[in-house]
Short mmCIF file of C-alpha atoms and ligand atoms in Angstrom, two decimals:
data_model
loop_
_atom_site.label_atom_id
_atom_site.label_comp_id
_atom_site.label_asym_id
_atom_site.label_seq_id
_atom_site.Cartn_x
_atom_site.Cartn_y
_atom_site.Cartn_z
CA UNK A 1 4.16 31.29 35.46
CA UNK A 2 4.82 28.70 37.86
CA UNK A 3 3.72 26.45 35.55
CA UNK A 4 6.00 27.63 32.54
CA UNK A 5 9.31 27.51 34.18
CA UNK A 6 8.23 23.98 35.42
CA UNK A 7 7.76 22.20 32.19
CA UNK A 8 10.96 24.05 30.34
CA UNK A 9 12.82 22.92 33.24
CA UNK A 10 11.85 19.39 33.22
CA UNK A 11 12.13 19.16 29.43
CA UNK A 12 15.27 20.84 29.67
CA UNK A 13 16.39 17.69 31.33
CA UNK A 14 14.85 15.44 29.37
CA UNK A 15 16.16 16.92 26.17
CA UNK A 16 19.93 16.77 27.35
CA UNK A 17 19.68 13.11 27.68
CA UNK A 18 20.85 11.22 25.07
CA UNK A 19 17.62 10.55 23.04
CA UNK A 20 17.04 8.71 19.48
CA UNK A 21 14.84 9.92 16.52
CA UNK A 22 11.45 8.65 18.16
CA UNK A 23 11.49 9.27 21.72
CA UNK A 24 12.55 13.35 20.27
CA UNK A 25 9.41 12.87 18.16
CA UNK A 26 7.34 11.40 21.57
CA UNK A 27 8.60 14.04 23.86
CA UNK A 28 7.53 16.74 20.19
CA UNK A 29 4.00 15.72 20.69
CA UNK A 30 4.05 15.72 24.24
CA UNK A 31 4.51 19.73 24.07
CA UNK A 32 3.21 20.89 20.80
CA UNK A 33 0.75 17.96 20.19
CA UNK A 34 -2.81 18.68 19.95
CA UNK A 35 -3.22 18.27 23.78
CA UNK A 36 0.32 18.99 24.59
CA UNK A 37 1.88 20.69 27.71
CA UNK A 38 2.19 23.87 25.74
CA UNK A 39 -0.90 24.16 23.40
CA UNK A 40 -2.90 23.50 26.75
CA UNK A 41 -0.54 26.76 27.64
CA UNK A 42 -1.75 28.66 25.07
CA UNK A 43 -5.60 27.69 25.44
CA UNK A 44 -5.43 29.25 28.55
CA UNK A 45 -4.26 32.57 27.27
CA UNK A 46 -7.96 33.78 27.01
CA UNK A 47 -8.51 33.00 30.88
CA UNK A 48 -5.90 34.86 31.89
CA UNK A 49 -6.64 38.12 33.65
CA UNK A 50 -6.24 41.41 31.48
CA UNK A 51 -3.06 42.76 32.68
CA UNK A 52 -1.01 40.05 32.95
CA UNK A 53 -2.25 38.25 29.77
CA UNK A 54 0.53 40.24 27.73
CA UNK A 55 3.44 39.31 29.91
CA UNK A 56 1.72 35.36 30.00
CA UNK A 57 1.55 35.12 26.65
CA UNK A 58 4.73 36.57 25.71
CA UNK A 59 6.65 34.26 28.31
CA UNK A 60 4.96 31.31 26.67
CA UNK A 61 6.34 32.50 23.32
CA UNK A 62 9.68 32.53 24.58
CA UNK A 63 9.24 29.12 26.27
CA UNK A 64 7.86 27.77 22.88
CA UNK A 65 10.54 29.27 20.68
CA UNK A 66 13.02 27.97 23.01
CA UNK A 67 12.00 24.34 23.46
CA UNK A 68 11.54 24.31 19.55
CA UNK A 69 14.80 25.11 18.99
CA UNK A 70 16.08 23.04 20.92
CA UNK A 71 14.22 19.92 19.70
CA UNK A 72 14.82 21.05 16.16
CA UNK A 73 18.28 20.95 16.67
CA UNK A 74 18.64 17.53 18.55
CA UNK A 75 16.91 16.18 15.52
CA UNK A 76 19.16 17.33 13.18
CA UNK A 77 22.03 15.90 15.39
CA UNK A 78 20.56 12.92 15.13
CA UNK A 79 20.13 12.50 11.40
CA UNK A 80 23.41 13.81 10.76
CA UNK A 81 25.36 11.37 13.52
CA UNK A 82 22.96 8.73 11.48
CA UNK A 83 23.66 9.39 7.98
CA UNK A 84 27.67 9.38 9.38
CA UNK A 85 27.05 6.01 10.60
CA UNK A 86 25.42 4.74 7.59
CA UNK A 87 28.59 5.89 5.76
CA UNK A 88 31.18 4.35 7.70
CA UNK A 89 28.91 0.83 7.39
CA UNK A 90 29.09 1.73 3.37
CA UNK A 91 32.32 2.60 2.86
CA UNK A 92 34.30 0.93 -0.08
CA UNK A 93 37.60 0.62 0.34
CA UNK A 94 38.74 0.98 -3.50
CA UNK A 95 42.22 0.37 -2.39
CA UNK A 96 41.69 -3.37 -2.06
CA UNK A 97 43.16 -5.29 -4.24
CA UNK A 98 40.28 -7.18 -6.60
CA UNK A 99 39.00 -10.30 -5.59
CA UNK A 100 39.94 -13.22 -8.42
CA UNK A 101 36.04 -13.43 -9.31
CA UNK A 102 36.70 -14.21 -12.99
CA UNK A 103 36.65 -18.20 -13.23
CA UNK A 104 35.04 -18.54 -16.80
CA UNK A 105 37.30 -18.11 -19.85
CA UNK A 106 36.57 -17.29 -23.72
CA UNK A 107 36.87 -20.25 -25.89
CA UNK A 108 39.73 -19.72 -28.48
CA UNK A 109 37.25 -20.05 -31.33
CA UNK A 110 34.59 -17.31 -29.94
CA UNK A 111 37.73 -14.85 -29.34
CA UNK A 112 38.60 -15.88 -33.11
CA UNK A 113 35.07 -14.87 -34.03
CA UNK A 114 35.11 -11.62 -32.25
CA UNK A 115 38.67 -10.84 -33.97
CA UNK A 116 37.62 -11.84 -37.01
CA UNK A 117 34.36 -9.56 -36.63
CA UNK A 118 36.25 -6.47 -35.57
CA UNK A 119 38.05 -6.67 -38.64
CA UNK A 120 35.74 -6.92 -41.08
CA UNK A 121 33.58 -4.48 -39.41
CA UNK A 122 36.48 -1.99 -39.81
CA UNK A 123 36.26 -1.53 -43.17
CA UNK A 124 32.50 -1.93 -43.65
CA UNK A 125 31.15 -5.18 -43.49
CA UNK A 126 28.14 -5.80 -41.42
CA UNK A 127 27.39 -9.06 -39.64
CA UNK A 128 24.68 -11.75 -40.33
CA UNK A 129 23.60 -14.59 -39.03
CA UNK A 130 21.95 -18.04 -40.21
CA UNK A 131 20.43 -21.58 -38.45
CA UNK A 132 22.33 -23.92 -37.84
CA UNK A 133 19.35 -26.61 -39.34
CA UNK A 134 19.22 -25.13 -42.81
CA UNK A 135 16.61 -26.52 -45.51
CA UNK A 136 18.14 -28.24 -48.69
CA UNK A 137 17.22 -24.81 -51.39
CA UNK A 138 19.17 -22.51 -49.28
CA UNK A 139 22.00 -25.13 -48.66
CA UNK A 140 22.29 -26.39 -52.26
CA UNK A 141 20.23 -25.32 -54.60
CA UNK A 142 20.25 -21.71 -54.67
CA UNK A 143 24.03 -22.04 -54.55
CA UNK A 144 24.12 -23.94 -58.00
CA UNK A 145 24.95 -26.95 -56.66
CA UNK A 146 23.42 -29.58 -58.79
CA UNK A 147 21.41 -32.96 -57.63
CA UNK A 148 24.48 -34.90 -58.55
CA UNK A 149 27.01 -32.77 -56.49
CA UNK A 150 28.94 -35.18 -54.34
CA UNK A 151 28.18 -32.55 -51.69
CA UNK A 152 25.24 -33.56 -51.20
CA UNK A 153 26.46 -37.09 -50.99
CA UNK A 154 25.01 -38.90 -47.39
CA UNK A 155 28.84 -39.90 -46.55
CA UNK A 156 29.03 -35.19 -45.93
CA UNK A 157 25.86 -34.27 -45.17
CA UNK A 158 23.70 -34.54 -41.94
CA UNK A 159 20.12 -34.66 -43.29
CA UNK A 160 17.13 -34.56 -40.68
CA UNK A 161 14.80 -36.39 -43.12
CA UNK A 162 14.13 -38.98 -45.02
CA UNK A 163 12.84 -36.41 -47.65
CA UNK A 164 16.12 -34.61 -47.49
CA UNK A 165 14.84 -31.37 -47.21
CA UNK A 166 16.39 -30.55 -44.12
CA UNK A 167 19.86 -31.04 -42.79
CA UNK A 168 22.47 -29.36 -40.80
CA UNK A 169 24.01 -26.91 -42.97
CA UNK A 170 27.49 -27.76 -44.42
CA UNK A 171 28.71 -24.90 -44.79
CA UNK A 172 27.79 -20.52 -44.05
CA UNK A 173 27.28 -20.17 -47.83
CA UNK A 174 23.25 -19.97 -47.55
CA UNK A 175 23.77 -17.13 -45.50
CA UNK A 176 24.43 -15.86 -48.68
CA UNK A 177 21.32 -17.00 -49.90
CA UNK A 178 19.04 -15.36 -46.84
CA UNK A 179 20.58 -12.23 -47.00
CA UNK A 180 20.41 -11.40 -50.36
CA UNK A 181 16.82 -12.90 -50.33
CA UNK A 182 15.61 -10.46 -47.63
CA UNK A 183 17.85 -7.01 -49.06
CA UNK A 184 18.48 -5.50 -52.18
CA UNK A 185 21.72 -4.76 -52.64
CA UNK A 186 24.37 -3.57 -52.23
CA UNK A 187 25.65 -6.48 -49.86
CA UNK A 188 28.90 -6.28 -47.61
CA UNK A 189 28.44 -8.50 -44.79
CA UNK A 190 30.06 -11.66 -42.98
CA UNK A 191 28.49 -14.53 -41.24
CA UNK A 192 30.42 -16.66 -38.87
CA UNK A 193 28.90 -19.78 -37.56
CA UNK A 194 28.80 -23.57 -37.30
CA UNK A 195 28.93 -25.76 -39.65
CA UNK A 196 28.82 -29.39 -40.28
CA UNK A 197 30.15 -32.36 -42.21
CA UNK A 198 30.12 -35.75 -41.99
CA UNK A 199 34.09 -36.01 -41.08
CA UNK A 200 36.50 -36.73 -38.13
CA UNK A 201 39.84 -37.22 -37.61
CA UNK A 202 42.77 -34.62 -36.48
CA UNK A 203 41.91 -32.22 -38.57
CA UNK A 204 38.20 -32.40 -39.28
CA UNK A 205 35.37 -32.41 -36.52
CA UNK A 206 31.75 -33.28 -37.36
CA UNK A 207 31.05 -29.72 -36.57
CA UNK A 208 33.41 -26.58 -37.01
CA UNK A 209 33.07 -23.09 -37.97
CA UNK A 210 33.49 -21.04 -41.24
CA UNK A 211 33.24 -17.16 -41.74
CA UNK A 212 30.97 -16.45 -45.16
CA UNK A 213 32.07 -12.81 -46.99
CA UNK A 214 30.14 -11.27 -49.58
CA UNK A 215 30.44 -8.18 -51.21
CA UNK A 216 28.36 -7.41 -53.99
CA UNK A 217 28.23 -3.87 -55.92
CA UNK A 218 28.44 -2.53 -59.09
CA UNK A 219 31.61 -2.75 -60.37
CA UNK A 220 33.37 -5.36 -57.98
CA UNK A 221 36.18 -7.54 -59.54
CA UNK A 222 39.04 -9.99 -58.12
CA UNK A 223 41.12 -7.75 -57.27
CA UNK A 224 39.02 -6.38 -54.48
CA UNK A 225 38.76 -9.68 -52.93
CA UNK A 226 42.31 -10.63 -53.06
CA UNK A 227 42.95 -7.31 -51.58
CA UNK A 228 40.21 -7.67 -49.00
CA UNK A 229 41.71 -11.31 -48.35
CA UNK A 230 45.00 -9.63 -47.84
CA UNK A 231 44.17 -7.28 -45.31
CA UNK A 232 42.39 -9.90 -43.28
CA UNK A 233 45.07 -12.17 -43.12
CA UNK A 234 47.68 -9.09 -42.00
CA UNK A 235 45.37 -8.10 -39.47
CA UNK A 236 44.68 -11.32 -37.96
CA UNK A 237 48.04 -12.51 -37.71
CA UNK A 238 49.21 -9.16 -36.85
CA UNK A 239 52.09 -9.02 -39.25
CA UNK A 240 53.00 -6.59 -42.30
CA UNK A 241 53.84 -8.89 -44.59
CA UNK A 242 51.89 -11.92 -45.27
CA UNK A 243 52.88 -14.54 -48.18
CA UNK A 244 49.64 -15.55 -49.99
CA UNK A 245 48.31 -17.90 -53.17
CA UNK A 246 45.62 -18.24 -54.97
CA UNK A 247 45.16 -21.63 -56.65
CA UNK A 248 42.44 -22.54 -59.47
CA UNK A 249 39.49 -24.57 -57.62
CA UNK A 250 35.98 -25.21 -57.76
CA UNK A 251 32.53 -24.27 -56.12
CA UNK A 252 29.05 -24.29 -58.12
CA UNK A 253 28.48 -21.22 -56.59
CA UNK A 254 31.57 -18.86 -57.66
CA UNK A 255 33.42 -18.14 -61.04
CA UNK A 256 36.15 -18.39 -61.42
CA UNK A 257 36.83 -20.02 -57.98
CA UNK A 258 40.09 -20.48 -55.98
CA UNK A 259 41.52 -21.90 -53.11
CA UNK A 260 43.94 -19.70 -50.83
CA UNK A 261 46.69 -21.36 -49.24
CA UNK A 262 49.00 -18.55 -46.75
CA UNK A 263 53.29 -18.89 -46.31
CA UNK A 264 54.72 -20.40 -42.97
CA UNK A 265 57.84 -21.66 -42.08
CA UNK A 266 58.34 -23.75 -38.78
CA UNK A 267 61.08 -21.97 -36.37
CA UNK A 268 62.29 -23.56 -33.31
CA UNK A 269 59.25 -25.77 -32.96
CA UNK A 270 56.82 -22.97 -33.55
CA UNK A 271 54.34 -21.88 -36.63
CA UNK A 272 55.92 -18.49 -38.17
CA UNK A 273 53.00 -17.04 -40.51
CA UNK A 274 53.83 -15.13 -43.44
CA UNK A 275 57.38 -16.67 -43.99
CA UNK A 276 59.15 -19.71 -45.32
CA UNK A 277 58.36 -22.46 -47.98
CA UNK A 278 55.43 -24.04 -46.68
CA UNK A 279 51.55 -23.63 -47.78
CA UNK A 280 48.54 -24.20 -45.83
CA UNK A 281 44.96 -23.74 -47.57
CA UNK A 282 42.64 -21.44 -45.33
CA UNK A 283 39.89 -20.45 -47.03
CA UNK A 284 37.68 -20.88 -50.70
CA UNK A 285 36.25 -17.71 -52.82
CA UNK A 286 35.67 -16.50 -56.12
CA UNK A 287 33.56 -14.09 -57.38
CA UNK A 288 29.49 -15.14 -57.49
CA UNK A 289 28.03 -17.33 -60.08
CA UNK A 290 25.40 -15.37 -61.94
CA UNK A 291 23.37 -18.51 -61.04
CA UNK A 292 23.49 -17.73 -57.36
CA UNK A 293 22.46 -14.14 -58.01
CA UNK A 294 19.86 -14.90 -60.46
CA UNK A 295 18.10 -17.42 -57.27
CA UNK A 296 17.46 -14.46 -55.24
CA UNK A 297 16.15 -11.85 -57.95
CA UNK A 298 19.48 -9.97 -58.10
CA UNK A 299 20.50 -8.84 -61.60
CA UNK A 300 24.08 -10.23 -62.63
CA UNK A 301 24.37 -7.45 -65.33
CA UNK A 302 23.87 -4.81 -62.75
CA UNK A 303 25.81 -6.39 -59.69
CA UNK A 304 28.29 -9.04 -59.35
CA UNK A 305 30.70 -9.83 -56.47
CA UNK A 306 33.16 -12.07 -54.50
CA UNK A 307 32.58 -14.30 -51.59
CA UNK A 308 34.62 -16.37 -49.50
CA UNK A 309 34.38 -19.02 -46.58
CA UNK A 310 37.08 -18.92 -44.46
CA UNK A 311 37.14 -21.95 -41.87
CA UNK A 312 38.07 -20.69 -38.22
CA UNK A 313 39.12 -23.23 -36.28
CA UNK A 314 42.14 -23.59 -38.31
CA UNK A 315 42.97 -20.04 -38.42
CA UNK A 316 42.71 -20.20 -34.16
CA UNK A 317 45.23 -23.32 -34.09
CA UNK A 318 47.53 -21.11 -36.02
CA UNK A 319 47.33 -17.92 -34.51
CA UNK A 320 47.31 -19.62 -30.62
CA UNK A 321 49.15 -22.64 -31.35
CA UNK A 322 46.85 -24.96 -30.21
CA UNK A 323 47.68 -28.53 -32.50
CA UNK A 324 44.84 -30.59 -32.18
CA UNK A 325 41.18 -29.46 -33.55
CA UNK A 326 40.08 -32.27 -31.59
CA UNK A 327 40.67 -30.06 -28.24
CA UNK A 328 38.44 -27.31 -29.12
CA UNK A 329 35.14 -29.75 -28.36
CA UNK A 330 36.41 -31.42 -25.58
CA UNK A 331 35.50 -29.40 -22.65
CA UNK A 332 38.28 -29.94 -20.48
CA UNK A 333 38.51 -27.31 -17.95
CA UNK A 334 41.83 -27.61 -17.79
CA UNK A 335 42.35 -26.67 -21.37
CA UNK A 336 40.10 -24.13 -21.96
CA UNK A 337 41.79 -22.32 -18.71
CA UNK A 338 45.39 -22.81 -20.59
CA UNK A 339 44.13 -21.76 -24.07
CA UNK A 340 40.86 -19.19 -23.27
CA UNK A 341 40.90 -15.46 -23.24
CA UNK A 342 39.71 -12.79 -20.33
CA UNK A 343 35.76 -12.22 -20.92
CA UNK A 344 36.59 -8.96 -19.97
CA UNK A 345 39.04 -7.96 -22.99
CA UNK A 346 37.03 -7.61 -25.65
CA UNK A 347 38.89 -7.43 -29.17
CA UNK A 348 39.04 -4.55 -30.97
CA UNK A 349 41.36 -3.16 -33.76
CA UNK A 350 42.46 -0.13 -32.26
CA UNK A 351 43.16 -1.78 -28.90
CA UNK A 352 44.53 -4.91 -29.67
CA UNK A 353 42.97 -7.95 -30.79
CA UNK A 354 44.59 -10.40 -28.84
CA UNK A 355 47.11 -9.82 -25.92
N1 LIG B 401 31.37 -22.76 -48.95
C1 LIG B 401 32.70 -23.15 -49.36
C2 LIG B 401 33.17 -24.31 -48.49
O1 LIG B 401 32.58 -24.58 -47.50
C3 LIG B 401 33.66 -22.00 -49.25
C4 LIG B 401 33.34 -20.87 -50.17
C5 LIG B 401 32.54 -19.84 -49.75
C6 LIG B 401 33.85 -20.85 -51.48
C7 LIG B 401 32.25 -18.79 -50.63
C8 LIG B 401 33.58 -19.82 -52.30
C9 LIG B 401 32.78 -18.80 -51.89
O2 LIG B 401 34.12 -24.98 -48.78
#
């Protein structure tokens, strides 16, 4: 007995001191362990004379439960005074205000694409995609553009060969090309991309961007374009009324073909879209040569459709004011900080396209 009240006295002690996780776990195994103070306890139960083994035993049980509970609940002090420590270390203070992380900025002519995506996608057409290094068929030929087409002419095109099979393509019409070559239709989609041309001044860069359309079904006539065109230009400029032409033109790959030139007047120094006297040609179209549809094993009596190539960089001048096409490839910080757009606020229709 002696013995009993000695060890839950001294570990009594010991427990009230202010302990952490392991020396609780030591001090564990120094009573309960295999050879701890009070397993040894119980082995002795058996040597223990008859009439006082009841008492010896129970006392130990008491001993035990008490210690126990006692250790079990210093541990659980501990982990919770630990996990309430780890929290205070983690805390976020939301309240903050942000910290200006955001140092890039989207170019005016990917925030262009985007807009010009969201709107097309709005009333079904799906995106594509070509290479920028295109092969002469897809470029030219499957477009009905004959040898003798001054398009082809070195002074426009970038070829990569002396065989001129490949070059950089001049414009996104052979998206045209690839997509109805790997679908059957019906086709709705737009492709948006580079382009280049031999060119460079002001208003023409070496390399710019165009936005292809094509919509074939059965049953698709002029009228659907020009009111396709027309919703496109409302929505991009964000007005309700837009002033628009459509002027006789030429492309080996569309009949008839036209040229569309939008209304703008110039109000206290500033490009007004949609009003005034003045034209400004933003895009060629016309509904699909049977040719062009014949090339990829679509049949022109069944289907027939409109395309168009719209040319973005001039349709992101006008829209951000930005005068000088020249500015777009420069890379001047500076610029690009002035003129970009938050890569967080991605353009859609229903939110906004540009703010
Ligand atoms: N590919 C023509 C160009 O680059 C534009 C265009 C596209 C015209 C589709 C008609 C149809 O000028």
């Amino acid at each position: 007995m002696v013995n009993l009240k000695k060890i839950k006295d001294e570990f009594l002690l010991k427990l009230n001191e202010k302990l952490n996780l392991s020396e609780i776990n030591l001090i564990k195994t120094e009573l309960f362990g295999k050879n701890g103070l009070v397993s040894s306890e119980f082995k002795k139960i058996g040597t223990i004379p008859e009439q006082e083994r009841k008492k010896f035993a129970s006392d130990l049980n008491i001993v035990k439960d008490e210690l126990q509970e006692l250790i079990n609940s210093k541990i659980n002090e501990i982990e919770i005074s630990e996990i309430n420590e780890k929290l205070k270390k983690e805390k976020i203070d939301v309240t903050l205000p942000e910290r200006s992380f955001v140092q890039g900025k989207i170019h005016p002519v990917s925030q262009t694409i985007d807009e010009i995506s969201s709107i097309f996608s709005e009333i079904g057409f799906n995106v594509e995609e070509g290479p920028d290094v295109e092969n002469e068929y897809n470029n030219f030929t499957a477009l009905n553009t004959p040898d003798n087409h001054p398009a082809r002419d070195m002074h426009d095109t970038f070829y990569l060969d002396k065989n001129k099979e490949k070059l950089l393509r001049t414009h996104t019409s052979p998206v045209q090309i690839r997509t109805m070559k790997k679908d059957k239709p019906p086709f709705k989609i737009i492709a948006p991309g580079r382009t280049y041309r031999s060119d460079s001044d002001q208003t023409h860069s070496p390399m710019f961007h165009q936005v292809e359309g094509l919509h074939i079904d059965k049953d698709i006539n002029m009228s659907h374009l020009k009111g396709c065109l027309n919703y496109f230009i409302k929505e991009f400029f964000e007005v309700d009324k837009i002033k628009m032409r459509f002027r006789p033109s030429h492309f080996p790959f569309t009949e008839p073909s036209a040229e569309v030139d939008i209304g703008y007047e110039i109000k206290d120094g500033k490009i007004v879209i949609g009003e005034g006297d003045k034209w400004l040609e933003i895009l060629g179209c016309g509904m699909v040569h049977p040719n062009v549809l014949k090339n990829v094993k679509v049949n022109p009596e069944k289907y027939q459709g409109y395309a168009f190539g719209i040319g973005i960089d001039r349709l992101a001048m006008l829209k951000y004011g930005i005068n000088d096409l020249r500015s777009f490839f420069e890379c001047d910080y500076r610029w690009l900080n002035h003129f970009g757009f938050d890569p967080l606020d991605v353009p859609t229709n229903y939110r906004g396209l540009s703010r």
